[in-house]
mmCIF file of C-alpha atoms in Angstrom:
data_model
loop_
_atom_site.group_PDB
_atom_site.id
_atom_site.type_symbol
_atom_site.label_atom_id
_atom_site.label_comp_id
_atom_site.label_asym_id
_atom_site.label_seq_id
_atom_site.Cartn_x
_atom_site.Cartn_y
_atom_site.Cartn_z
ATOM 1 C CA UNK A 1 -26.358 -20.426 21.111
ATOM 2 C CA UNK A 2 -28.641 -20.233 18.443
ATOM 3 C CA UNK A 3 -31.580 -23.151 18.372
ATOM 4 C CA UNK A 4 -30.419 -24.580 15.023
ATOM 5 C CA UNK A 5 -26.505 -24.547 16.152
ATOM 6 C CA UNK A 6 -28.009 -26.057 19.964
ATOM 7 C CA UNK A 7 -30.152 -28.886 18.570
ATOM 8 C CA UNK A 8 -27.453 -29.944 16.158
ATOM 9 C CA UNK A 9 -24.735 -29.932 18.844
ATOM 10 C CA UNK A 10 -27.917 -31.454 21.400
ATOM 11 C CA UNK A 11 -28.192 -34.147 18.397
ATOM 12 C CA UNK A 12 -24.556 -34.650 18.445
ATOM 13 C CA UNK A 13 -24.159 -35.634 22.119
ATOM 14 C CA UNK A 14 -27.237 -38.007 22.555
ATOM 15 C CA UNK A 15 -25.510 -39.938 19.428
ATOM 16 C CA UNK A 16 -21.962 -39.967 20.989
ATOM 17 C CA UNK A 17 -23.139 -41.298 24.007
ATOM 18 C CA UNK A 18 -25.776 -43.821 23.508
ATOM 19 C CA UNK A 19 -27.958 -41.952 26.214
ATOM 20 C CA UNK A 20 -27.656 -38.586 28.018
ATOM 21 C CA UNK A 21 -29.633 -37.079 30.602
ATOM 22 C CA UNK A 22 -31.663 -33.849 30.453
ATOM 23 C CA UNK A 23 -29.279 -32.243 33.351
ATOM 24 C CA UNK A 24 -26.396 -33.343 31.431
ATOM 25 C CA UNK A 25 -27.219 -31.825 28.514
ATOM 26 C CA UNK A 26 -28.238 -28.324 30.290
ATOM 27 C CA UNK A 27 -24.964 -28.196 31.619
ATOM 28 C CA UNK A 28 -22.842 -28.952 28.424
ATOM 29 C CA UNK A 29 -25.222 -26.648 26.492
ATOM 30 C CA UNK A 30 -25.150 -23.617 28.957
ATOM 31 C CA UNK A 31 -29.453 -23.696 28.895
ATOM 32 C CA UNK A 32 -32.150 -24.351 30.754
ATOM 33 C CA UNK A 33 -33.492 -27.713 31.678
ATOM 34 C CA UNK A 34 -36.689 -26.893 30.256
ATOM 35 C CA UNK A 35 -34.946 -25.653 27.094
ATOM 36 C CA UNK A 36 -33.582 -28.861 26.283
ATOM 37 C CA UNK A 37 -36.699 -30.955 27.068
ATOM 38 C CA UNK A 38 -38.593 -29.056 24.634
ATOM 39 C CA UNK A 39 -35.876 -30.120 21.918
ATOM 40 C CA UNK A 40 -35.837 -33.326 23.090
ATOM 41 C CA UNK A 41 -39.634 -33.375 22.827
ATOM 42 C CA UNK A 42 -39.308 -31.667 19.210
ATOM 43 C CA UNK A 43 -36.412 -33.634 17.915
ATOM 44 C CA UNK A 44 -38.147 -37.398 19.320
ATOM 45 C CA UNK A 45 -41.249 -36.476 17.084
ATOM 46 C CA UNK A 46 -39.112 -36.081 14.004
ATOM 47 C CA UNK A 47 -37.385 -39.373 14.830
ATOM 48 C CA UNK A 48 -33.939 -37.959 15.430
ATOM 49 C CA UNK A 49 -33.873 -39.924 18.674
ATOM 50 C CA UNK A 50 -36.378 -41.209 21.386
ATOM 51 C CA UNK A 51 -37.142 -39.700 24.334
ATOM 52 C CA UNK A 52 -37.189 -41.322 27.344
ATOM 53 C CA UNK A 53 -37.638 -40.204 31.497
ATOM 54 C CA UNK A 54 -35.150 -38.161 32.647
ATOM 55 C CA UNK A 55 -33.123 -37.580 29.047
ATOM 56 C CA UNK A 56 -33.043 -39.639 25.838
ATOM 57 C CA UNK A 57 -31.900 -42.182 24.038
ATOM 58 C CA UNK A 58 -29.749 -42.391 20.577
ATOM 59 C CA UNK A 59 -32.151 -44.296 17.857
ATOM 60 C CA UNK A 60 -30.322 -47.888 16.332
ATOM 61 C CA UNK A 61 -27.547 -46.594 14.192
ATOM 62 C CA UNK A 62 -27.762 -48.863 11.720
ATOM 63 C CA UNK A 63 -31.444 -47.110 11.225
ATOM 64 C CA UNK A 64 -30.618 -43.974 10.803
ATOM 65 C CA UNK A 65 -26.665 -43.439 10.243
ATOM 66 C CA UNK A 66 -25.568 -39.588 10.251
ATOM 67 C CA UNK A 67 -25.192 -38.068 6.992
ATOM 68 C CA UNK A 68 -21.986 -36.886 5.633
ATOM 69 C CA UNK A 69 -21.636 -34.261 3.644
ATOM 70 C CA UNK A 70 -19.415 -33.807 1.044
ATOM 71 C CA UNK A 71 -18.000 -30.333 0.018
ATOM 72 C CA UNK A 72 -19.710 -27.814 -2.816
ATOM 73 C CA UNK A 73 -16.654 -28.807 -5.048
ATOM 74 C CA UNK A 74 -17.064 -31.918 -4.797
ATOM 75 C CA UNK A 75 -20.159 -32.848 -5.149
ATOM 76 C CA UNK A 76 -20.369 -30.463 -8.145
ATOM 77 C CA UNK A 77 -18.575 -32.694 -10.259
ATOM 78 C CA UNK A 78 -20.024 -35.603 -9.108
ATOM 79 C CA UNK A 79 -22.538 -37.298 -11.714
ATOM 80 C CA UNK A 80 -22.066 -34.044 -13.444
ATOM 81 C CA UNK A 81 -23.796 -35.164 -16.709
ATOM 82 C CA UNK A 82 -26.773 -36.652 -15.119
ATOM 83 C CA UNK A 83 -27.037 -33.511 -12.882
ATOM 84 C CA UNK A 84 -26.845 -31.367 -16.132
ATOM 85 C CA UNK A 85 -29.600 -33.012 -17.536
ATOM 86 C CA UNK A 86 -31.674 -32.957 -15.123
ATOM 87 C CA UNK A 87 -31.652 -29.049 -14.697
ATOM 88 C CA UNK A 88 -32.250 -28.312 -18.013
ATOM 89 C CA UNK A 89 -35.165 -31.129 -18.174
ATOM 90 C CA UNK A 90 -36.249 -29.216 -14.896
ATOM 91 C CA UNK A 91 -36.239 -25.168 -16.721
ATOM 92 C CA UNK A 92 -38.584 -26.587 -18.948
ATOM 93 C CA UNK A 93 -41.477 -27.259 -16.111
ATOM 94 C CA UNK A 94 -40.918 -23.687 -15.017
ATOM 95 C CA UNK A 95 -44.146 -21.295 -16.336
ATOM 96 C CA UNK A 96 -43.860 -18.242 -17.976
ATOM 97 C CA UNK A 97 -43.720 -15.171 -15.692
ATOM 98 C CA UNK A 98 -43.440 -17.263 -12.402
ATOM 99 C CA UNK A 99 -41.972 -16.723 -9.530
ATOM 100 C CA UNK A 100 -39.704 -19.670 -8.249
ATOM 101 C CA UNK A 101 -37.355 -20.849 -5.405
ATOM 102 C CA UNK A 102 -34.536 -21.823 -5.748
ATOM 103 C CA UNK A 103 -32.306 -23.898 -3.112
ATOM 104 C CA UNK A 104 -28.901 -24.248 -3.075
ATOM 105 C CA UNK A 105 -26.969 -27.771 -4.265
ATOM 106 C CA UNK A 106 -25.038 -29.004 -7.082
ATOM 107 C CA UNK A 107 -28.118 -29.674 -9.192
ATOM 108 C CA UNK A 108 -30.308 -26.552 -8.766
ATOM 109 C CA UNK A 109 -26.675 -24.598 -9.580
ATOM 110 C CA UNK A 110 -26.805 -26.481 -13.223
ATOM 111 C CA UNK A 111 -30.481 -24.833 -13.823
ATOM 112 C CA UNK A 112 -28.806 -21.684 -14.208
ATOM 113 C CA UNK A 113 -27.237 -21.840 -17.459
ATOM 114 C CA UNK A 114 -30.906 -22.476 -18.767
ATOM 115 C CA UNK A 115 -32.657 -19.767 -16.778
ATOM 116 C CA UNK A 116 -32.729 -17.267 -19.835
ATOM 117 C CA UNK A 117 -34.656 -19.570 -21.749
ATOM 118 C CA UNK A 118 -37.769 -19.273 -18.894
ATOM 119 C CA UNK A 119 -39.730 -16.197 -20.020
ATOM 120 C CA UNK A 120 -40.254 -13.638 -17.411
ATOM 121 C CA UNK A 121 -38.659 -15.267 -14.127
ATOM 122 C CA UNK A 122 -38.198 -14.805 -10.903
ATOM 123 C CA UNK A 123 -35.702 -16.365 -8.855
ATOM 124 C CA UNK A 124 -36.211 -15.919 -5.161
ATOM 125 C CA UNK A 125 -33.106 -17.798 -3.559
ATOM 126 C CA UNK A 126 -31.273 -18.139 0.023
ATOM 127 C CA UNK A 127 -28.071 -19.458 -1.977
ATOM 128 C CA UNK A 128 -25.371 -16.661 -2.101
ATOM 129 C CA UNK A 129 -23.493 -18.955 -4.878
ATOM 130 C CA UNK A 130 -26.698 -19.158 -7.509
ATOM 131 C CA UNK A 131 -27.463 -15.817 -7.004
ATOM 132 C CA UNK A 132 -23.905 -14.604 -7.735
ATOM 133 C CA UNK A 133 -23.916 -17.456 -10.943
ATOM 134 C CA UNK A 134 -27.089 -15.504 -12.243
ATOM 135 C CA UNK A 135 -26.014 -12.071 -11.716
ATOM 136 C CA UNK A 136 -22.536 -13.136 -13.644
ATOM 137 C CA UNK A 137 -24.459 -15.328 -16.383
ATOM 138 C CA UNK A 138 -28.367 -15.048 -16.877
ATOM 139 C CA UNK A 139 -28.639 -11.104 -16.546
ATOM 140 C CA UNK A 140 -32.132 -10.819 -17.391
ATOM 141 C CA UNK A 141 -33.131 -13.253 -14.866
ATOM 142 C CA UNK A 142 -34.220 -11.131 -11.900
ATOM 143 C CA UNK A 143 -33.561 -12.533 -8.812
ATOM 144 C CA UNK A 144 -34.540 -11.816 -5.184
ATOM 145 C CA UNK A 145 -32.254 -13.064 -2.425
ATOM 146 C CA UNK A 146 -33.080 -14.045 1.060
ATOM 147 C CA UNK A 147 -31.452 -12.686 4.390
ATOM 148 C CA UNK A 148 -30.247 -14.771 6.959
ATOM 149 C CA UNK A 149 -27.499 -16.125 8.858
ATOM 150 C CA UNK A 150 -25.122 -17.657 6.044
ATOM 151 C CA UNK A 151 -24.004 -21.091 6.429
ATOM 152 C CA UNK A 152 -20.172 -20.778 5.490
ATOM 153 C CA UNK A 153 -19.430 -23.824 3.593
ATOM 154 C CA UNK A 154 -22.697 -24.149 1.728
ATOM 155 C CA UNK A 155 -22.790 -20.159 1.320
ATOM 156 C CA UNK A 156 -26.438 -20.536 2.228
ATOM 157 C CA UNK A 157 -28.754 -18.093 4.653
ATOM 158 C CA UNK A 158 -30.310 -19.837 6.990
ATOM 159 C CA UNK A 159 -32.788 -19.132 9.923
ATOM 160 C CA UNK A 160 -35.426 -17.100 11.086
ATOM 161 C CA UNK A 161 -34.496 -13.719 8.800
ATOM 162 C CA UNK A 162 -34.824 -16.108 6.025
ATOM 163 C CA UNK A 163 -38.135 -17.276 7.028
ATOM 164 C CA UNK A 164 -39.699 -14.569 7.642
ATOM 165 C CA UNK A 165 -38.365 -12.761 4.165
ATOM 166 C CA UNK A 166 -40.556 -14.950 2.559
ATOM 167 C CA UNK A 167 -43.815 -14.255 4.728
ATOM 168 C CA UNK A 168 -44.418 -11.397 1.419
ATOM 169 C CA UNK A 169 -43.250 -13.636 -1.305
ATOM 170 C CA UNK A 170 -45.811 -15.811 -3.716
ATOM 171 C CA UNK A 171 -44.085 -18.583 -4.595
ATOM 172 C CA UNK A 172 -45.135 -20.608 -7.685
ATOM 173 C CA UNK A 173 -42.743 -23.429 -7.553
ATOM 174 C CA UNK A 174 -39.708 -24.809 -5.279
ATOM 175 C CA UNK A 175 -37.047 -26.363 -6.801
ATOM 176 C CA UNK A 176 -34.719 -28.317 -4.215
ATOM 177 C CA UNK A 177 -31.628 -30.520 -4.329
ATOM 178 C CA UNK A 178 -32.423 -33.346 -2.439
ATOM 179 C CA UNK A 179 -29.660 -35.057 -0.093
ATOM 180 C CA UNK A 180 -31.715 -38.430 -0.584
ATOM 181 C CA UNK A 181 -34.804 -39.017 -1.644
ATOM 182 C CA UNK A 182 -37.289 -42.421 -0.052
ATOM 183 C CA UNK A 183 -40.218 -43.029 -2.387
ATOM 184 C CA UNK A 184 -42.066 -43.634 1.115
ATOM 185 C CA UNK A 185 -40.787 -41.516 3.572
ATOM 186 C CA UNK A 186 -39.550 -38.432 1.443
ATOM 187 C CA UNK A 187 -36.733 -36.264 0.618
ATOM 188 C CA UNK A 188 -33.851 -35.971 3.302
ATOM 189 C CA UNK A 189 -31.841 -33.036 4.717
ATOM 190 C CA UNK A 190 -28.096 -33.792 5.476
ATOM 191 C CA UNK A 191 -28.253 -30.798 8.145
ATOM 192 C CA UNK A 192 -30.529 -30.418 10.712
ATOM 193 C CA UNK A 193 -30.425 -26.392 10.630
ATOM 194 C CA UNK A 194 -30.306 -25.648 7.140
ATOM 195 C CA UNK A 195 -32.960 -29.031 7.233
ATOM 196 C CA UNK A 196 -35.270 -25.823 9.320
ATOM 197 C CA UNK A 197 -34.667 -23.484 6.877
ATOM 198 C CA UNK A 198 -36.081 -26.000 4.155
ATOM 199 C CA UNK A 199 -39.009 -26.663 5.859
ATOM 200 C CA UNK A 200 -40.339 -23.106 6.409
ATOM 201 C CA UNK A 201 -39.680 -22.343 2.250
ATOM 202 C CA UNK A 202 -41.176 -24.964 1.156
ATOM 203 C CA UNK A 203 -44.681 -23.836 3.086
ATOM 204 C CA UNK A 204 -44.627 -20.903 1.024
ATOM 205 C CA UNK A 205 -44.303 -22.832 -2.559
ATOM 206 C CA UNK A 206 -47.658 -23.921 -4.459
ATOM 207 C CA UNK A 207 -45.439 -26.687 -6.012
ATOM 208 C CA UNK A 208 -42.477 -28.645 -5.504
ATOM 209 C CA UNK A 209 -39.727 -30.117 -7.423
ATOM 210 C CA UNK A 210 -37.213 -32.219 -6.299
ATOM 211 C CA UNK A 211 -34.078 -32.797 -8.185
ATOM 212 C CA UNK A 212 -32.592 -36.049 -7.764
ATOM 213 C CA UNK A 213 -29.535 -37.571 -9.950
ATOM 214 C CA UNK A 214 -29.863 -41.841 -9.526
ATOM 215 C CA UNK A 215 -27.406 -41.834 -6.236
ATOM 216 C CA UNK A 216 -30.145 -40.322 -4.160
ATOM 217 C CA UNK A 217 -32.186 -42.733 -4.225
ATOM 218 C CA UNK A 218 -29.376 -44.645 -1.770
ATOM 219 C CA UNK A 219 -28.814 -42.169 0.868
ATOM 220 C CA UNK A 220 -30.198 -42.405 3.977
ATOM 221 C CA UNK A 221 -31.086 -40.064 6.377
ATOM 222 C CA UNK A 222 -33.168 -39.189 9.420
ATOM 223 C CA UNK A 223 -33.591 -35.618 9.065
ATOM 224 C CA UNK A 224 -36.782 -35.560 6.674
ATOM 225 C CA UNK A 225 -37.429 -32.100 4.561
ATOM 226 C CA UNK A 226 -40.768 -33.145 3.247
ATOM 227 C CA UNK A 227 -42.863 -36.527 3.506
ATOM 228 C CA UNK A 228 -44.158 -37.253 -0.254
ATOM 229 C CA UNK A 229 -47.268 -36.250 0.131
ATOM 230 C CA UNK A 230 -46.134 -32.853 -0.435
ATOM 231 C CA UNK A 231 -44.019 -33.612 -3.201
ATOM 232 C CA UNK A 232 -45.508 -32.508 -6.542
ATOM 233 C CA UNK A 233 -42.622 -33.729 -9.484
ATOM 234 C CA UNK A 234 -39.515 -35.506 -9.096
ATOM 235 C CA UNK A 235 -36.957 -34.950 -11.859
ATOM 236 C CA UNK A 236 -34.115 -37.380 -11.762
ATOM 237 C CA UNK A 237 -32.022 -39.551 -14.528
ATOM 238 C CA UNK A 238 -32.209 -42.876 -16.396
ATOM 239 C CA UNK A 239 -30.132 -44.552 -14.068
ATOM 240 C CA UNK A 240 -32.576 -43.728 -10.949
ATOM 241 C CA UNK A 241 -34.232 -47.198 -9.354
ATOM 242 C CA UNK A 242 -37.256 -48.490 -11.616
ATOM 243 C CA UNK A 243 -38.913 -50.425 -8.284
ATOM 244 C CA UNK A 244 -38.279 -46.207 -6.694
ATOM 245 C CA UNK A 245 -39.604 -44.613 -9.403
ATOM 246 C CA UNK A 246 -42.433 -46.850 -9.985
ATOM 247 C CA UNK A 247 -43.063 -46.436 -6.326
ATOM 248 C CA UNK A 248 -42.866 -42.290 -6.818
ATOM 249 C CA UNK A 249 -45.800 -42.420 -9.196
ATOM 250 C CA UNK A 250 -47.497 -44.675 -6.974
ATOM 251 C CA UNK A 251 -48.116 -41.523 -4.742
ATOM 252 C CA UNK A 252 -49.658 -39.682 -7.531
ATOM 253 C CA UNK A 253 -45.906 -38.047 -7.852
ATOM 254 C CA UNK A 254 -45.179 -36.664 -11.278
ATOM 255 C CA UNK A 255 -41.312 -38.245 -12.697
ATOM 256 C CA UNK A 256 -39.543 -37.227 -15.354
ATOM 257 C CA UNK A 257 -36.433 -38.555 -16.129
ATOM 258 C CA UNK A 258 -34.009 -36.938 -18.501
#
């Protein structure tokens, strides 16, 4: 089993059951003892649950509730004007002759239409659906996509291929779709394996941008993709919280709302 499919399904059982033992969880993954204490160990320090002697405990619930995610056609009509806006609004941070990253989600998608208007671009992308939208649409745009393990109903490639693709890319800026987005804690994955994935590309980006329509703001989540300390500009719409934003620029966080 793959260590992004294991911790998920790891994740899964400790939440199901209120508490599990390390010997239980060996058993129902089909690993080692010691493989699951060091994802116990890994998974505690990200706050995904607490370890405790012999196994580990689910966190409160109510704390951090497990995301759900929506489908790509769904969510790609949802708030689709807002989302629209802030894409274009986004193209227009994007320097001439850079290289940038591009995620996949239902915002980053509606930057595409506006890519031609970037002089000199580079799209480097793990998202089989924006790469196919700017082959079909933005010709000129040359794009370089990432290998990996695809993700079938996000048609993203995830794991270590993907990672280590971009070990001989410069990256100028990042531009991510966030799940959620906490003005304190920072912007939140809705899968803990693609959440991985995210991680490791953003390490590689000088900059990054977070697109954010105003529902964001309201999802929780305890899988964290960045803290905002490494968050350079938040893009996001009128509607978006003033107390959030307000608390965005408090962390020297650049917000532009469109």
């Amino acid at each position: 089993m793959l260590s992004e499919k294991r911790r998920s399904t790891l994740l899964h059982h400790v939440r199901s059951n209120g508490s599990i033992s390390v010997e239980n969880l060996a058993e129902l993954l089909n690993v080692s003892v010691s493989t699951v204490r060091r994802d116990l160990d890994d998974m505690d320090g990200r706050g995904l649950l607490r370890r405790v002697h012999g196994g580990a405990l689910a966190v409160d619930g109510d704390e951090v509730p497990v995301p759900v995610e929506t489908s790509i056609t769904e969510r790609a009509v949802r708030n689709l004007e807002e989302k629209r806006r802030i894409a274009a609004k986004a193209v227009e941070l994007i320097t001439p002759g850079s290289t940038i990253l591009l995620t996949g989600g239902s915002t980053t998608a509606q930057m595409v239409p506006h890519l031609s208007a970037a002089p000199d671009v580079t799209v480097v992308t793990n998202s089989i659906a924006i790469a196919y939208e700017i082959g079909t649409t933005a010709e000129d745009v040359q794009v370089l996509v990432l290998g990996g393990l695809m993700r079938n109903v996000e048609l993203s490639l995830l794991g270590h291929l993907t990672t280590q693709a971009l070990a001989d890319i410069h990256i100028d800026q990042a531009f991510f779709s966030a799940y959620g987005l906490d003005p304190e804690y920072g912007m939140l994955g809705a899968h803990l394996a693609e959440a991985e994935t995210d991680r490791n590309m953003i390490t590689t980006a000088r900059r990054l941008t977070v697109l954010a329509d105003h529902s964001k703001f309201s999802r929780r989540s305890a899988v964290r993709i960045a803290p905002v300390s490494r968050i350079d500009t938040v893009v996001t719409g009128h509607d978006a919280p003033e107390e959030a934003v307000a608390a965005l620029r408090a962390h020297d966080i650049t917000v532009f709302r469109a």
